[in-house]
Amino acid sequence: KPLQRGERILDAQGKAIFYGVGPISNILLLGIFLWLVMNTSLPTEEIQTFMFVAVGSNALFNVFAIKSLSLPLWRTPIMNNKYLLGAVIIGFVLLGAAVYAPPIQKLLGSVSLSAYEMAALISLGLLQMFMIEGVKLFFRMRGRKIAIA
């Protein structure tokens, strides 16, 4: 629904996600990058590709978690917006092409990632989704307590 005139774009819940989950996940990504650079013998191109996919898939994972701030992810109807669903699918296909299609790899300087690395990237995306869901749960629980009191 559209916002009313004078209504804030970011309420307390939005601020908690934007100023809380966002920086935490960015610091986590920076920490992973620094750890990979300092503690592994992975080639630079592989680390760059890993981080490219981590940052690029971030929004693709989280768009469904923030689609509804009042409902948990598992109750949010994700199939009712075909354009959003199509955009997310296209985004993942393009990321996959950047990592696995040789002409695009050559253009971007990316390399193929292992199944282990892809599993780690999926885990990072799911972790951030769970962090957002935690904020949503906190505000739902807080709202219930206020309503009862």
XYZ file of C-alpha atoms in Angstrom:
149
model
C 0.000 0.000 0.000
C 1.291 3.499 -0.676
C 2.584 5.589 2.203
C 0.411 8.368 3.541
C 1.649 11.942 3.193
C 4.084 12.614 6.014
C 4.508 8.919 6.852
C 8.147 7.932 7.388
C 9.755 5.639 4.830
C 11.843 3.905 7.482
C 10.023 3.033 10.682
C 11.797 1.472 13.683
C 11.745 -1.989 12.093
C 13.109 -0.706 8.786
C 15.848 1.180 10.621
C 16.775 -1.970 12.574
C 17.149 -3.885 9.321
C 18.889 -1.060 7.447
C 21.220 0.111 10.228
C 21.563 -3.206 12.060
C 21.475 -6.179 9.719
C 23.020 -4.296 6.778
C 26.239 -3.210 8.506
C 26.589 -6.542 10.328
C 26.393 -8.473 7.061
C 28.771 -6.033 5.351
C 31.310 -6.376 8.169
C 30.901 -10.161 7.921
C 31.630 -10.010 4.168
C 34.666 -7.798 4.779
C 35.890 -10.241 7.429
C 35.445 -13.176 5.051
C 37.352 -11.302 2.343
C 40.228 -10.456 4.683
C 40.329 -14.028 6.015
C 40.415 -15.455 2.485
C 43.220 -13.083 1.470
C 45.357 -13.582 4.571
C 44.742 -17.238 5.462
C 44.235 -19.131 2.235
C 46.266 -19.800 -0.864
C 43.275 -19.232 -3.151
C 44.077 -17.296 -6.315
C 43.065 -13.638 -6.306
C 40.598 -14.242 -9.152
C 38.813 -16.918 -7.131
C 38.511 -14.663 -4.077
C 37.263 -11.823 -6.266
C 34.687 -14.095 -7.905
C 33.530 -15.396 -4.517
C 33.073 -11.871 -3.183
C 31.387 -10.719 -6.416
C 28.770 -13.451 -6.044
C 28.431 -12.819 -2.288
C 27.697 -9.128 -2.798
C 25.648 -9.674 -5.961
C 23.416 -12.348 -4.489
C 22.843 -10.412 -1.272
C 19.816 -8.482 -2.546
C 18.525 -11.472 -4.490
C 18.303 -13.522 -1.288
C 16.895 -10.757 0.875
C 14.206 -9.357 -1.370
C 11.781 -12.062 -0.274
C 12.568 -11.546 3.431
C 11.767 -7.827 3.177
C 8.810 -8.249 0.814
C 6.568 -8.254 3.877
C 7.851 -6.843 7.135
C 4.738 -7.949 9.010
C 4.735 -11.615 7.941
C 7.423 -14.258 8.412
C 9.088 -15.386 5.195
C 7.320 -18.759 5.172
C 3.920 -17.007 5.254
C 4.792 -14.367 2.662
C 3.259 -15.099 -0.735
C 6.322 -15.000 -2.978
C 4.605 -16.236 -6.137
C 2.084 -13.381 -6.370
C 4.549 -10.917 -7.898
C 5.672 -12.453 -11.180
C 7.894 -9.478 -12.028
C 9.807 -9.741 -8.758
C 10.135 -13.500 -9.101
C 11.308 -13.117 -12.717
C 13.835 -10.441 -11.763
C 15.311 -12.636 -9.013
C 15.541 -15.628 -11.354
C 17.193 -13.492 -14.041
C 19.593 -12.104 -11.420
C 20.689 -15.586 -10.339
C 21.004 -16.735 -13.962
C 23.207 -13.732 -14.752
C 25.363 -14.358 -11.675
C 25.672 -17.995 -12.734
C 26.667 -16.917 -16.230
C 29.288 -14.561 -14.804
C 30.800 -17.464 -12.899
C 30.378 -20.406 -15.295
C 30.027 -19.107 -18.889
C 33.539 -18.900 -20.425
C 32.908 -15.805 -22.624
C 31.532 -13.857 -19.681
C 34.270 -15.189 -17.393
C 36.821 -13.816 -19.829
C 35.032 -10.457 -19.977
C 34.725 -10.114 -16.186
C 37.914 -11.903 -15.158
C 35.911 -14.365 -13.056
C 36.575 -18.055 -12.504
C 34.391 -21.062 -11.772
C 33.605 -21.702 -8.129
C 33.520 -25.124 -6.492
C 30.385 -26.720 -5.067
C 31.824 -26.042 -1.595
C 32.209 -22.333 -2.375
C 28.674 -22.171 -3.793
C 27.340 -23.877 -0.652
C 29.170 -21.275 1.457
C 27.597 -18.483 -0.625
C 24.120 -19.957 -0.229
C 24.753 -20.246 3.511
C 25.748 -16.567 3.676
C 22.559 -15.574 1.857
C 20.443 -17.705 4.175
C 22.225 -16.282 7.232
C 21.293 -12.748 6.247
C 17.710 -13.832 5.547
C 17.558 -15.341 9.047
C 18.968 -12.140 10.549
C 16.214 -10.131 8.846
C 13.629 -12.666 10.007
C 15.000 -12.286 13.548
C 14.431 -8.521 13.425
C 10.923 -9.086 12.074
C 10.199 -11.611 14.843
C 11.496 -9.206 17.494
C 9.140 -6.472 16.290
C 6.190 -8.883 16.018
C 6.798 -10.096 19.582
C 7.274 -6.548 20.844
C 4.043 -5.508 19.160
C 2.131 -8.343 20.810
C 3.429 -7.402 24.253
C 2.458 -3.768 23.742
C -0.997 -4.746 22.504
C -1.626 -7.015 25.509
C -0.362 -4.562 28.149
